[in-house]
Short mmCIF file of C-alpha atoms in Angstrom, two decimals:
data_model
loop_
_atom_site.label_atom_id
_atom_site.label_comp_id
_atom_site.label_asym_id
_atom_site.label_seq_id
_atom_site.Cartn_x
_atom_site.Cartn_y
_atom_site.Cartn_z
CA MET A 122 -0.05 -0.06 0.14
CA LYS A 123 2.80 2.64 1.10
CA ASP A 124 4.90 1.65 -2.45
CA LEU A 125 1.64 2.16 -4.47
CA ILE A 126 1.16 5.56 -3.05
CA LYS A 127 4.69 6.45 -3.52
CA LEU A 128 4.85 5.23 -7.02
CA ILE A 129 1.45 7.27 -7.77
CA MET A 130 2.83 10.62 -6.27
CA ILE A 131 6.26 10.24 -8.26
CA PHE A 132 4.73 9.67 -11.37
CA LEU A 133 1.92 12.72 -10.45
CA PHE A 134 4.84 15.07 -9.78
CA GLY A 135 7.01 13.91 -12.87
CA GLY A 136 4.07 14.52 -15.08
CA LEU A 137 3.01 17.44 -14.05
CA ILE A 138 7.07 18.84 -14.36
CA SER A 139 7.34 17.44 -17.78
CA ALA A 140 4.25 19.01 -19.03
CA ALA A 141 5.17 22.36 -17.56
CA PHE A 142 8.83 22.26 -19.50
CA TYR A 143 6.88 21.09 -22.71
CA PHE A 144 4.44 24.03 -22.67
CA LEU A 145 7.52 26.41 -21.85
CA ASN A 146 9.06 24.92 -24.94
CA LEU A 147 12.26 24.48 -22.71
CA ASN A 148 15.48 21.89 -24.11
CA PHE A 149 15.13 18.30 -23.62
CA LEU A 150 18.29 17.96 -21.97
CA VAL A 151 17.41 21.01 -19.60
CA THR A 152 14.20 18.89 -18.98
CA ILE A 153 16.18 15.87 -18.33
CA LEU A 154 18.35 17.72 -15.94
CA VAL A 155 15.67 19.04 -14.07
CA LEU A 156 13.79 15.84 -13.46
CA SER A 157 16.99 14.24 -12.60
CA ILE A 158 17.31 16.76 -9.66
CA SER A 159 13.98 17.34 -8.90
CA LEU A 160 12.71 13.84 -8.77
CA PRO A 161 14.91 12.66 -5.52
CA ILE A 162 13.37 15.70 -3.68
CA ILE A 163 9.72 15.04 -5.31
CA THR A 164 10.16 11.44 -4.11
CA TYR A 165 11.46 12.39 -0.61
CA LEU A 166 8.80 14.68 -0.22
CA SER A 167 6.27 12.31 -1.30
CA CYS A 168 7.53 9.38 0.90
CA ARG A 169 7.53 12.06 3.90
CA ARG A 170 3.86 12.83 2.94
CA THR A 171 2.76 9.55 2.79
CA ILE A 172 4.04 8.69 5.87
CA THR A 173 2.29 11.55 7.35
CA VAL A 174 -1.25 10.65 5.75
CA GLU A 175 -0.81 6.70 7.00
CA LYS A 176 -0.07 8.13 10.44
CA VAL A 177 -2.92 10.46 10.47
CA VAL A 178 -5.30 7.49 9.00
CA LYS A 179 -4.16 5.32 11.87
CA ASP A 180 -4.49 7.63 14.29
CA SER A 181 -7.98 8.40 13.11
CA ASP A 182 -8.68 4.59 12.94
CA ASP A 183 -7.48 4.44 16.68
CA ASP A 184 -9.24 7.66 17.60
CA PHE A 185 -12.50 6.23 15.96
CA VAL A 186 -12.08 2.98 17.93
CA ASP A 187 -11.75 4.82 20.87
CA ILE A 188 -14.60 6.63 20.48
CA SER A 189 -16.51 3.71 19.96
CA LYS A 190 -15.38 2.33 22.78
CA LYS A 191 -16.44 5.10 24.83
CA LEU A 192 -19.86 5.19 22.93
CA ALA A 193 -20.40 1.69 23.84
CA GLN A 194 -19.61 2.34 27.38
CA SER A 195 -21.88 5.34 27.56
CA SER A 196 -24.52 3.66 25.69
CA ARG A 197 -24.31 0.54 28.42
CA ASP A 198 -24.23 3.17 31.16
CA ILE A 199 -27.26 5.28 30.05
CA TYR A 200 -29.04 1.77 29.14
CA VAL A 201 -28.17 0.43 32.70
CA SER A 202 -28.54 3.62 34.51
CA THR A 203 -32.01 4.52 32.80
CA ASN A 204 -33.28 0.93 33.58
CA LYS A 205 -32.44 1.44 37.09
CA LEU A 206 -33.98 4.87 37.04
CA TYR A 207 -36.96 3.37 35.43
CA ASP A 208 -37.45 0.26 37.67
CA ILE A 209 -36.98 2.48 40.85
CA SER A 210 -39.62 5.14 39.64
CA LYS A 211 -41.75 2.53 38.58
CA ASP A 212 -41.55 0.89 42.21
CA ILE A 213 -41.77 4.37 43.85
CA TYR A 214 -45.06 5.05 41.88
CA SER A 215 -46.16 1.86 42.36
CA LEU A 216 -45.33 2.42 46.33
CA SER A 217 -47.17 5.84 46.23
CA ASP A 218 -50.35 4.35 44.71
CA GLU A 219 -50.41 1.78 47.58
CA ILE A 220 -49.23 4.46 50.18
CA THR A 221 -52.22 6.47 49.02
CA VAL A 222 -54.56 3.94 49.45
CA LEU A 223 -53.25 2.50 52.82
CA THR A 224 -53.33 6.15 53.65
CA GLU A 225 -57.15 6.28 52.81
CA LYS A 226 -57.65 3.18 54.45
CA ASP A 227 -55.78 4.25 57.74
CA ASN A 228 -58.07 7.41 57.51
CA LYS A 229 -61.31 5.23 57.58
CA ASN A 230 -59.52 2.97 60.18
CA ILE A 231 -58.95 5.98 62.61
CA ARG A 232 -62.37 7.11 61.89
CA SER A 233 -63.68 4.06 62.90
CA ILE A 234 -61.62 3.65 65.86
CA ILE A 235 -62.83 6.69 67.01
CA ASN A 236 -66.62 5.52 66.62
CA GLU A 237 -65.35 2.52 68.58
CA ILE A 238 -64.13 4.58 71.21
CA GLU A 239 -66.97 7.00 71.51
CA ASN A 240 -69.17 3.74 71.76
CA VAL A 241 -67.20 2.35 74.35
CA ILE A 242 -67.36 5.36 76.19
CA SER A 243 -71.16 5.28 75.62
CA LYS A 244 -71.44 1.62 77.12
CA VAL A 245 -69.00 2.34 79.83
CA SER A 246 -71.08 5.39 81.10
CA ASN A 247 -74.25 2.90 80.84
CA ILE A 248 -72.39 0.32 82.81
CA ILE A 249 -71.46 2.67 85.38
CA LYS A 250 -75.03 3.65 85.54
CA SER A 251 -76.14 0.22 85.77
CA ALA A 252 -73.60 -0.36 88.39
CA LYS A 253 -74.62 2.38 90.68
CA ASP A 254 -78.30 1.45 90.18
CA ALA A 255 -77.39 -1.99 91.07
CA LYS A 256 -75.52 -0.64 94.07
CA SER A 257 -78.95 1.41 95.44
CA LEU A 258 -80.64 -1.81 94.97
CA SER A 259 -78.17 -3.83 96.82
CA ASN A 260 -77.82 -1.66 99.61
CA TYR A 261 -81.87 -0.99 99.79
CA CYS A 262 -82.07 -4.83 99.80
CA LEU A 263 -79.12 -5.20 102.29
CA GLU A 264 -81.01 -2.50 104.77
CA ASP A 265 -84.31 -4.05 104.23
CA ILE A 266 -82.49 -7.49 105.39
CA LYS A 267 -81.32 -6.33 108.39
CA ARG A 268 -84.42 -4.60 109.36
CA ASN A 269 -85.87 -8.17 108.91
CA GLU A 270 -83.40 -9.58 110.74
CA SER A 271 -84.52 -9.21 114.26
CA SER A 272 -88.07 -10.59 112.95
CA ILE A 273 -86.78 -13.97 111.67
CA LYS A 274 -84.59 -14.24 114.73
CA ASN A 275 -88.12 -13.79 116.97
CA SER A 276 -89.70 -15.88 114.58
CA ARG A 277 -87.10 -18.61 114.96
CA SER A 278 -87.23 -18.12 118.87
CA THR A 279 -91.07 -18.33 118.83
CA PHE A 280 -90.84 -21.35 116.62
CA ASP A 281 -88.71 -22.90 119.16
CA ASP A 282 -91.06 -22.08 121.89
CA LEU A 283 -93.72 -23.79 119.69
CA ILE A 284 -91.56 -26.96 119.53
CA TYR A 285 -91.21 -26.72 123.14
CA VAL A 286 -94.73 -26.30 123.87
CA TYR A 287 -95.65 -29.20 121.77
CA LYS A 288 -93.13 -31.61 123.51
CA ASN A 289 -94.81 -30.92 126.87
CA PHE A 290 -98.37 -31.46 124.78
CA SER A 291 -96.87 -34.73 123.80
CA LYS A 292 -95.80 -35.33 127.68
CA SER A 293 -99.25 -34.50 128.97
CA LYS A 294 -100.72 -36.32 126.22
CA ASP A 295 -98.68 -39.68 127.39
CA GLU A 296 -99.66 -38.96 131.08
CA LEU A 297 -103.27 -38.41 129.88
CA ILE A 298 -102.88 -42.02 128.20
CA ALA A 299 -101.50 -43.68 131.47
CA SER A 300 -104.31 -41.81 133.61
CA SER A 301 -106.84 -43.58 130.92
CA GLN A 302 -104.98 -46.99 131.50
CA LYS A 303 -105.51 -46.33 135.32
CA ILE A 304 -109.24 -45.37 134.90
CA TYR A 305 -109.73 -48.58 132.56
CA GLU A 306 -108.35 -50.72 135.55
CA ILE A 307 -110.88 -49.00 137.93
CA ALA A 308 -113.68 -49.46 135.84
CA ASN A 309 -112.69 -53.18 135.36
CA TYR A 310 -112.39 -53.48 139.17
CA ILE A 311 -116.05 -51.99 139.63
CA ASN A 312 -117.24 -54.11 136.60
CA GLU A 313 -115.70 -56.95 138.60
CA ILE A 314 -117.20 -55.99 142.09
CA ALA A 315 -120.89 -55.56 140.27
CA ASN A 316 -120.66 -58.96 139.25
CA ARG A 317 -119.79 -60.35 142.43
CA THR A 318 -122.58 -58.04 144.07
CA HIS A 319 -124.90 -59.46 141.63
CA LEU A 320 -123.93 -62.66 142.44
CA LEU A 321 -123.99 -61.91 146.08
CA SER A 322 -127.55 -60.74 145.69
CA LEU A 323 -128.57 -63.79 143.81
CA ASN A 324 -127.50 -65.78 146.43
CA ALA A 325 -129.08 -63.64 149.18
CA SER A 326 -132.35 -64.16 147.40
CA ILE A 327 -132.14 -67.39 147.32
CA GLU A 328 -131.69 -67.50 150.87
CA ALA A 329 -134.45 -65.21 151.77
CA ALA A 330 -136.92 -67.37 149.70
CA ARG A 331 -135.75 -70.40 151.66
CA ALA A 332 -136.52 -68.37 154.93
CA GLY A 333 -139.69 -67.45 153.93
CA GLU A 334 -141.36 -64.54 156.00
CA SER A 335 -138.66 -64.07 157.99
CA GLY A 336 -136.41 -63.27 155.22
CA ARG A 337 -138.85 -60.91 153.34
CA GLY A 338 -136.72 -57.84 154.62
CA PHE A 339 -133.55 -59.47 153.66
CA LEU A 340 -134.81 -60.09 150.20
CA VAL A 341 -135.62 -56.28 149.67
CA VAL A 342 -131.98 -55.52 150.66
CA ALA A 343 -130.87 -58.50 148.35
CA GLY A 344 -133.17 -56.51 145.63
CA GLU A 345 -131.61 -53.29 146.03
CA ILE A 346 -128.04 -54.82 146.02
CA LYS A 347 -128.83 -56.36 142.77
CA LYS A 348 -129.83 -53.02 141.49
CA LEU A 349 -127.04 -51.32 142.80
CA ALA A 350 -124.77 -54.00 141.27
CA ALA A 351 -126.59 -53.69 137.83
CA GLN A 352 -126.20 -50.04 137.98
CA SER A 353 -122.77 -49.98 139.07
CA LYS A 354 -122.20 -52.34 135.98
CA GLU A 355 -123.68 -50.13 133.65
CA PHE A 356 -121.85 -47.06 135.24
CA SER A 357 -118.64 -49.18 134.56
CA GLU A 358 -119.24 -50.04 130.99
CA ASN A 359 -120.48 -46.24 130.42
CA ILE A 360 -116.98 -45.31 131.86
CA LYS A 361 -115.29 -48.12 129.51
CA LYS A 362 -117.37 -46.61 126.23
CA VAL A 363 -116.11 -42.78 127.21
CA LEU A 364 -112.25 -44.19 127.60
CA ASP A 365 -112.69 -45.95 124.59
CA GLY A 366 -113.73 -42.85 122.77
CA ILE A 367 -111.02 -40.86 124.71
CA THR A 368 -108.55 -43.29 123.73
CA GLU A 369 -109.43 -43.13 120.14
CA SER A 370 -109.46 -39.72 120.06
CA ILE A 371 -106.01 -39.92 121.96
CA ASN A 372 -104.74 -42.36 119.18
CA LYS A 373 -105.96 -40.09 116.53
CA LEU A 374 -104.50 -37.02 118.19
CA ASP A 375 -100.97 -39.12 118.80
CA GLU A 376 -101.20 -39.80 114.97
CA VAL A 377 -101.69 -36.13 114.40
CA SER A 378 -99.21 -35.39 116.96
CA ASN A 379 -96.37 -37.52 115.54
CA LEU A 380 -96.89 -35.95 111.72
CA SER A 381 -96.73 -32.32 113.34
CA SER A 382 -93.87 -33.40 115.30
CA MET A 383 -92.43 -34.46 111.55
CA LYS A 384 -93.46 -31.41 109.93
CA MET A 385 -92.51 -29.08 112.91
CA GLU A 386 -89.00 -30.83 112.91
CA GLN A 387 -88.80 -30.26 108.91
CA THR A 388 -90.04 -26.95 109.43
CA LYS A 389 -87.51 -26.17 111.91
CA LYS A 390 -84.38 -27.50 109.47
CA GLU A 391 -86.23 -25.15 106.76
CA LEU A 392 -85.92 -22.12 109.15
CA GLU A 393 -82.43 -22.86 110.21
CA GLU A 394 -81.76 -23.09 106.37
CA LEU A 395 -83.60 -20.29 105.80
CA TYR A 396 -81.94 -18.42 108.37
CA SER A 397 -78.43 -19.55 107.20
CA SER A 398 -79.48 -18.73 103.46
CA ILE A 399 -80.36 -15.03 104.55
CA TYR A 400 -76.84 -14.67 106.30
CA ARG A 401 -75.50 -16.02 103.21
CA PHE A 402 -77.27 -13.33 100.92
CA ILE A 403 -76.18 -10.56 103.64
CA ASN A 404 -72.65 -11.83 102.97
CA SER A 405 -73.05 -12.13 99.46
CA THR A 406 -74.97 -9.00 98.99
CA VAL A 407 -72.05 -7.12 101.13
CA GLU A 408 -69.46 -8.87 98.62
CA LEU A 409 -71.40 -7.77 95.80
CA ASP A 410 -71.48 -4.45 96.76
CA ASN A 411 -67.92 -4.29 97.12
CA ASN A 412 -67.40 -5.94 93.62
CA ILE A 413 -69.85 -3.29 92.43
CA ASN A 414 -67.64 -0.56 93.92
CA ASN A 415 -64.63 -2.14 92.33
CA VAL A 416 -66.48 -2.11 88.88
CA ILE A 417 -67.38 1.29 89.34
CA TYR A 418 -63.88 2.48 90.20
CA GLN A 419 -62.83 0.44 87.10
CA ALA A 420 -65.22 1.48 84.70
CA GLU A 421 -64.68 5.29 85.77
CA ALA A 422 -60.58 4.38 84.95
CA ILE A 423 -61.79 2.96 81.67
CA GLU A 424 -63.65 5.96 80.95
CA ASN A 425 -60.76 8.25 81.68
CA SER A 426 -58.66 6.07 79.93
CA THR A 427 -61.01 5.80 76.72
CA ASN A 428 -61.53 9.75 76.94
CA LEU A 429 -57.86 9.97 76.64
CA ALA A 430 -57.67 7.55 73.77
CA LEU A 431 -60.25 9.49 72.27
CA GLU A 432 -58.46 12.76 72.15
CA THR A 433 -55.44 10.74 71.02
CA ALA A 434 -57.38 9.37 68.38
CA GLN A 435 -58.65 12.50 67.17
CA ALA A 436 -55.00 14.20 67.37
CA VAL A 437 -53.80 11.33 65.36
CA TYR A 438 -56.49 11.81 62.95
CA SER A 439 -56.12 15.36 62.46
CA SER A 440 -52.47 14.95 61.98
CA HIS A 441 -52.85 11.78 59.52
CA GLU A 442 -55.45 14.41 57.67
CA ASN A 443 -52.28 16.55 57.16
CA THR A 444 -50.01 13.52 56.20
CA THR A 445 -52.58 12.32 53.58
CA SER A 446 -52.72 15.72 52.25
CA LEU A 447 -49.01 15.62 52.00
CA VAL A 448 -49.02 12.05 50.60
CA GLU A 449 -51.46 13.39 47.86
CA LYS A 450 -49.33 16.27 47.04
CA SER A 451 -46.01 13.70 46.98
CA ALA A 452 -48.06 11.29 44.89
CA GLU A 453 -48.85 14.21 42.69
CA PHE A 454 -45.07 15.04 42.47
CA ILE A 455 -44.28 11.60 41.79
CA GLN A 456 -46.84 11.19 39.21
CA ASN A 457 -45.11 14.35 37.26
CA GLN A 458 -41.89 12.47 38.05
CA TRP A 459 -42.81 9.05 36.49
CA SER A 460 -44.24 11.08 33.38
CA VAL A 461 -40.72 12.75 33.23
CA VAL A 462 -38.98 9.35 34.03
CA GLU A 463 -41.18 7.67 30.87
CA LYS A 464 -40.16 10.29 28.64
CA PHE A 465 -36.52 10.16 29.33
CA LYS A 466 -36.63 6.28 29.11
CA ARG A 467 -38.11 6.69 25.61
CA ILE A 468 -35.08 9.30 24.86
CA SER A 469 -32.58 7.18 26.41
CA ASP A 470 -33.88 4.21 24.30
CA GLU A 471 -33.81 6.11 21.19
CA ILE A 472 -30.36 7.10 22.20
CA SER A 473 -29.25 3.47 22.75
CA THR A 474 -31.03 2.46 19.60
CA VAL A 475 -28.84 5.18 17.71
CA SER A 476 -25.80 4.45 19.49
CA ASP A 477 -26.21 0.49 18.92
CA GLU A 478 -26.82 1.44 15.05
CA PHE A 479 -23.92 3.33 14.78
CA LEU A 480 -21.77 0.61 16.52
CA LYS A 481 -22.87 -2.05 14.56
CA LYS A 482 -22.14 -0.12 11.29
CA SER A 483 -18.56 0.49 12.95
CA ILE A 484 -17.84 -3.36 12.58
CA ASP A 485 -17.29 -4.30 9.08
CA ASP A 486 -17.00 -7.31 7.14
CA SER A 487 -13.62 -7.70 8.37
CA VAL A 488 -14.46 -8.31 12.05
CA GLU A 489 -17.55 -10.91 10.78
CA GLN A 490 -14.77 -12.70 9.07
CA LYS A 491 -12.43 -12.85 12.18
CA LEU A 492 -15.26 -13.99 14.12
CA TYR A 493 -16.06 -16.68 12.21
CA GLU A 494 -12.62 -17.87 12.13
CA ILE A 495 -12.45 -17.66 15.78
CA GLY A 496 -15.51 -20.00 15.76
CA LYS A 497 -13.90 -22.25 13.74
CA ARG A 498 -10.84 -22.56 16.11
CA ILE A 499 -13.06 -22.95 19.04
CA MET A 500 -14.90 -25.86 17.20
CA GLU A 501 -11.39 -27.40 16.57
CA TYR A 502 -10.09 -27.01 19.81
CA ASN A 503 -9.92 -30.33 21.70
CA GLY A 504 -7.79 -29.13 24.90
CA ASP A 505 -8.87 -29.20 28.55
CA LYS A 506 -12.02 -27.76 29.23
CA THR A 507 -11.42 -26.46 32.65
CA GLU A 508 -12.83 -23.35 33.84
CA HIS A 509 -9.14 -21.73 33.87
CA ALA A 510 -8.33 -23.34 30.41
CA LEU A 511 -11.17 -21.75 28.87
CA LYS A 512 -10.46 -18.49 30.26
CA LYS A 513 -7.20 -18.46 28.76
CA LEU A 514 -8.74 -19.98 25.33
CA CYS A 515 -10.98 -16.78 25.45
CA SER A 516 -7.99 -14.51 26.43
CA ASP A 517 -6.06 -15.98 23.72
CA LEU A 518 -8.66 -15.52 20.82
CA GLY A 519 -10.27 -12.06 22.18
CA VAL A 520 -13.55 -13.50 23.20
CA SER A 521 -15.27 -12.91 26.27
CA ASP A 522 -16.92 -16.41 27.34
CA VAL A 523 -17.49 -19.81 26.13
CA TYR A 524 -20.01 -22.18 27.45
CA TYR A 525 -20.12 -26.20 25.80
CA ALA A 526 -23.66 -27.53 26.06
CA ASN A 527 -24.90 -31.17 25.44
CA SER A 528 -27.51 -32.08 23.00
CA LEU A 529 -29.97 -31.34 25.51
CA GLY A 530 -28.94 -27.57 25.66
CA ILE A 531 -27.33 -27.87 29.36
CA PHE A 532 -24.26 -26.22 30.12
CA GLU A 533 -21.50 -29.07 30.95
CA TYR A 534 -18.44 -26.29 30.78
CA GLY A 535 -17.53 -22.93 30.76
CA THR A 536 -15.61 -19.59 32.09
CA THR A 537 -18.24 -19.61 34.76
CA LYS A 538 -19.37 -22.18 37.35
CA GLU A 539 -22.61 -20.16 38.10
CA ALA A 540 -23.75 -20.98 34.63
CA MET A 541 -23.54 -24.94 34.66
CA GLY A 542 -26.70 -26.63 34.85
CA LEU A 543 -28.53 -23.56 32.82
CA ASN A 544 -30.44 -24.56 29.50
CA ILE A 545 -29.08 -22.39 26.34
CA PHE A 546 -31.96 -23.80 24.56
CA GLU A 547 -34.42 -22.32 27.12
CA LEU A 548 -32.48 -19.18 27.72
CA ASP A 549 -32.25 -18.42 23.67
CA LYS A 550 -34.51 -20.51 21.34
CA ARG A 551 -32.02 -19.77 18.32
CA TYR A 552 -29.64 -22.11 19.53
CA ARG A 553 -32.19 -24.93 18.88
CA ASP A 554 -32.74 -23.60 15.31
CA PHE A 555 -29.01 -23.68 14.83
CA VAL A 556 -28.31 -27.42 16.12
CA ARG A 557 -31.21 -28.20 13.29
CA SER A 558 -29.71 -26.46 10.53
CA GLY A 559 -26.41 -28.46 10.33
CA GLU A 560 -24.12 -25.19 9.92
CA ASP A 561 -20.75 -25.16 11.53
CA VAL A 562 -20.85 -21.49 12.72
CA ARG A 563 -23.59 -18.69 12.98
CA ILE A 564 -23.04 -15.10 14.11
CA TYR A 565 -26.15 -13.37 15.67
CA PRO A 566 -26.71 -9.59 15.41
CA LEU A 567 -24.93 -7.17 17.96
CA THR A 568 -27.65 -7.40 21.21
CA ARG A 569 -27.93 -5.89 24.28
CA ARG A 570 -27.55 -7.95 27.44
CA LEU A 571 -30.27 -7.32 29.77
CA ASP A 572 -28.12 -8.34 33.04
CA THR A 573 -25.33 -5.77 32.32
CA GLY A 574 -26.65 -3.80 29.45
CA GLU A 575 -23.36 -4.31 27.45
CA LEU A 576 -23.56 -4.70 23.63
CA PHE A 577 -22.45 -8.31 22.75
CA LYS A 578 -22.27 -10.67 19.87
CA PHE A 579 -22.93 -14.14 20.33
CA MET A 580 -21.98 -17.00 18.06
CA ALA A 581 -23.36 -20.67 18.11
CA VAL A 582 -20.48 -23.18 17.20
CA LYS A 583 -21.14 -26.82 16.63
CA ARG A 584 -19.36 -29.16 19.14
CA ARG A 585 -16.77 -31.82 17.29
CA ASP A 586 -16.20 -33.87 20.68
CA LYS A 587 -19.94 -34.75 20.92
CA GLU A 588 -23.53 -33.83 19.83
CA GLY A 589 -24.04 -30.17 21.19
CA VAL A 590 -23.47 -26.58 20.88
CA ILE A 591 -20.99 -24.04 21.80
CA SER A 592 -22.14 -20.45 23.06
CA VAL A 593 -19.26 -17.83 22.53
CA GLY A 594 -20.05 -14.42 23.57
CA ILE A 595 -17.81 -11.36 22.31
CA SER A 596 -18.37 -7.84 24.21
CA ILE A 597 -18.14 -4.78 22.08
CA ASP A 598 -14.92 -3.66 23.65
CA LYS A 599 -13.25 -6.87 22.15
CA LEU A 600 -15.44 -6.48 18.53
CA LEU A 601 -13.91 -3.18 18.29
CA ASN A 602 -10.23 -4.60 19.35
CA LEU A 603 -10.76 -7.16 16.48
CA LYS A 604 -11.50 -4.34 14.13
#
């Protein structure tokens, strides 16, 4: 290239000098002499100029590569920063909506809390009123029971006296039964005497009949004795009848007495139980009164605390309303910011697109040919496939990374351990089409990595050691180095 430029410059300047001498009608020998002297000078000057031009071109190429690298780096930084800004702004925008919704819910919740507190205050007031009414009723009942306590004691004492009288009555009844028994004995004795008197009067009548006239007076006496005996017997029988009636009445009275005695004993137990119940009721009423006092005290404390809570909730509600206003203003600002960020992202995407197109055009066919040759060398590589060895291979070939996948698309070897086990067919479906195509090397267009934002070219290379595919990645910096 240098020699060609030199030759062209010599002939160009030589031709110009010859033409000048020709048109000026100078002598041929003079022309030859001038050419002999001027040609070395022209050649020297032409070589110097050619070197200068080559240096400028080389410097321009170097500057172009440096500018392209800086552009690629700036494009990557803009892409990454814009995506981060977009994601953060999107999250802030979403959070702003959520905060606004939550703030509104908080307002409703605080309002509901205030309503509930007011309801609690109302219910506590009702509890205090009911407790005071119960205390008044309890005090009235307690005073009434204490007033009637003496009457209950007197009733119990009177009933004890009644039981004592009834026991005395029972004792008199027993005595009456004993007296009736004695009367029975006397009546039997009178009846026996009457029978004997009647027998004696009968004998006297018989003897008076034998005596005749002399025994007539004795017969009269015997008649009177007989009459007295009959009257005594009748009197004895009447006494027995009366005693039988008395005995029957006493037996009935005894039955009633026994039943009454049982009832009295039962009534006495019930009175004692009633008296015990009344005392228990008095004690319970006193304890209830103490508990009511405690309820009133606790309810009043709750009322005071609830009033304080109500004041606090109202203050929180007022403050929260101010917070809500600020949140709404912030949401409005965030909405405006989000609109700006969306516009900025569109502009950034356009800048990235223009930058990508410029960088794509800066990679000429010579770079594509070098990439194809690199792909061939990788396909023919049969050395060690450890991580260290593959990194050295990448450094020697001027590529960024290399990964070996089996027929299922799963990475077996590579320059990073983190990628092992991933499936290239799932990550990039173009590799599956490449395996079916039967090609040895396929170079894909310049694309931007989603994780780093860096521009990359990817190559699919057929494996020679077994069925599968090799994925080769070359960053834009390395591509420009190849250029």
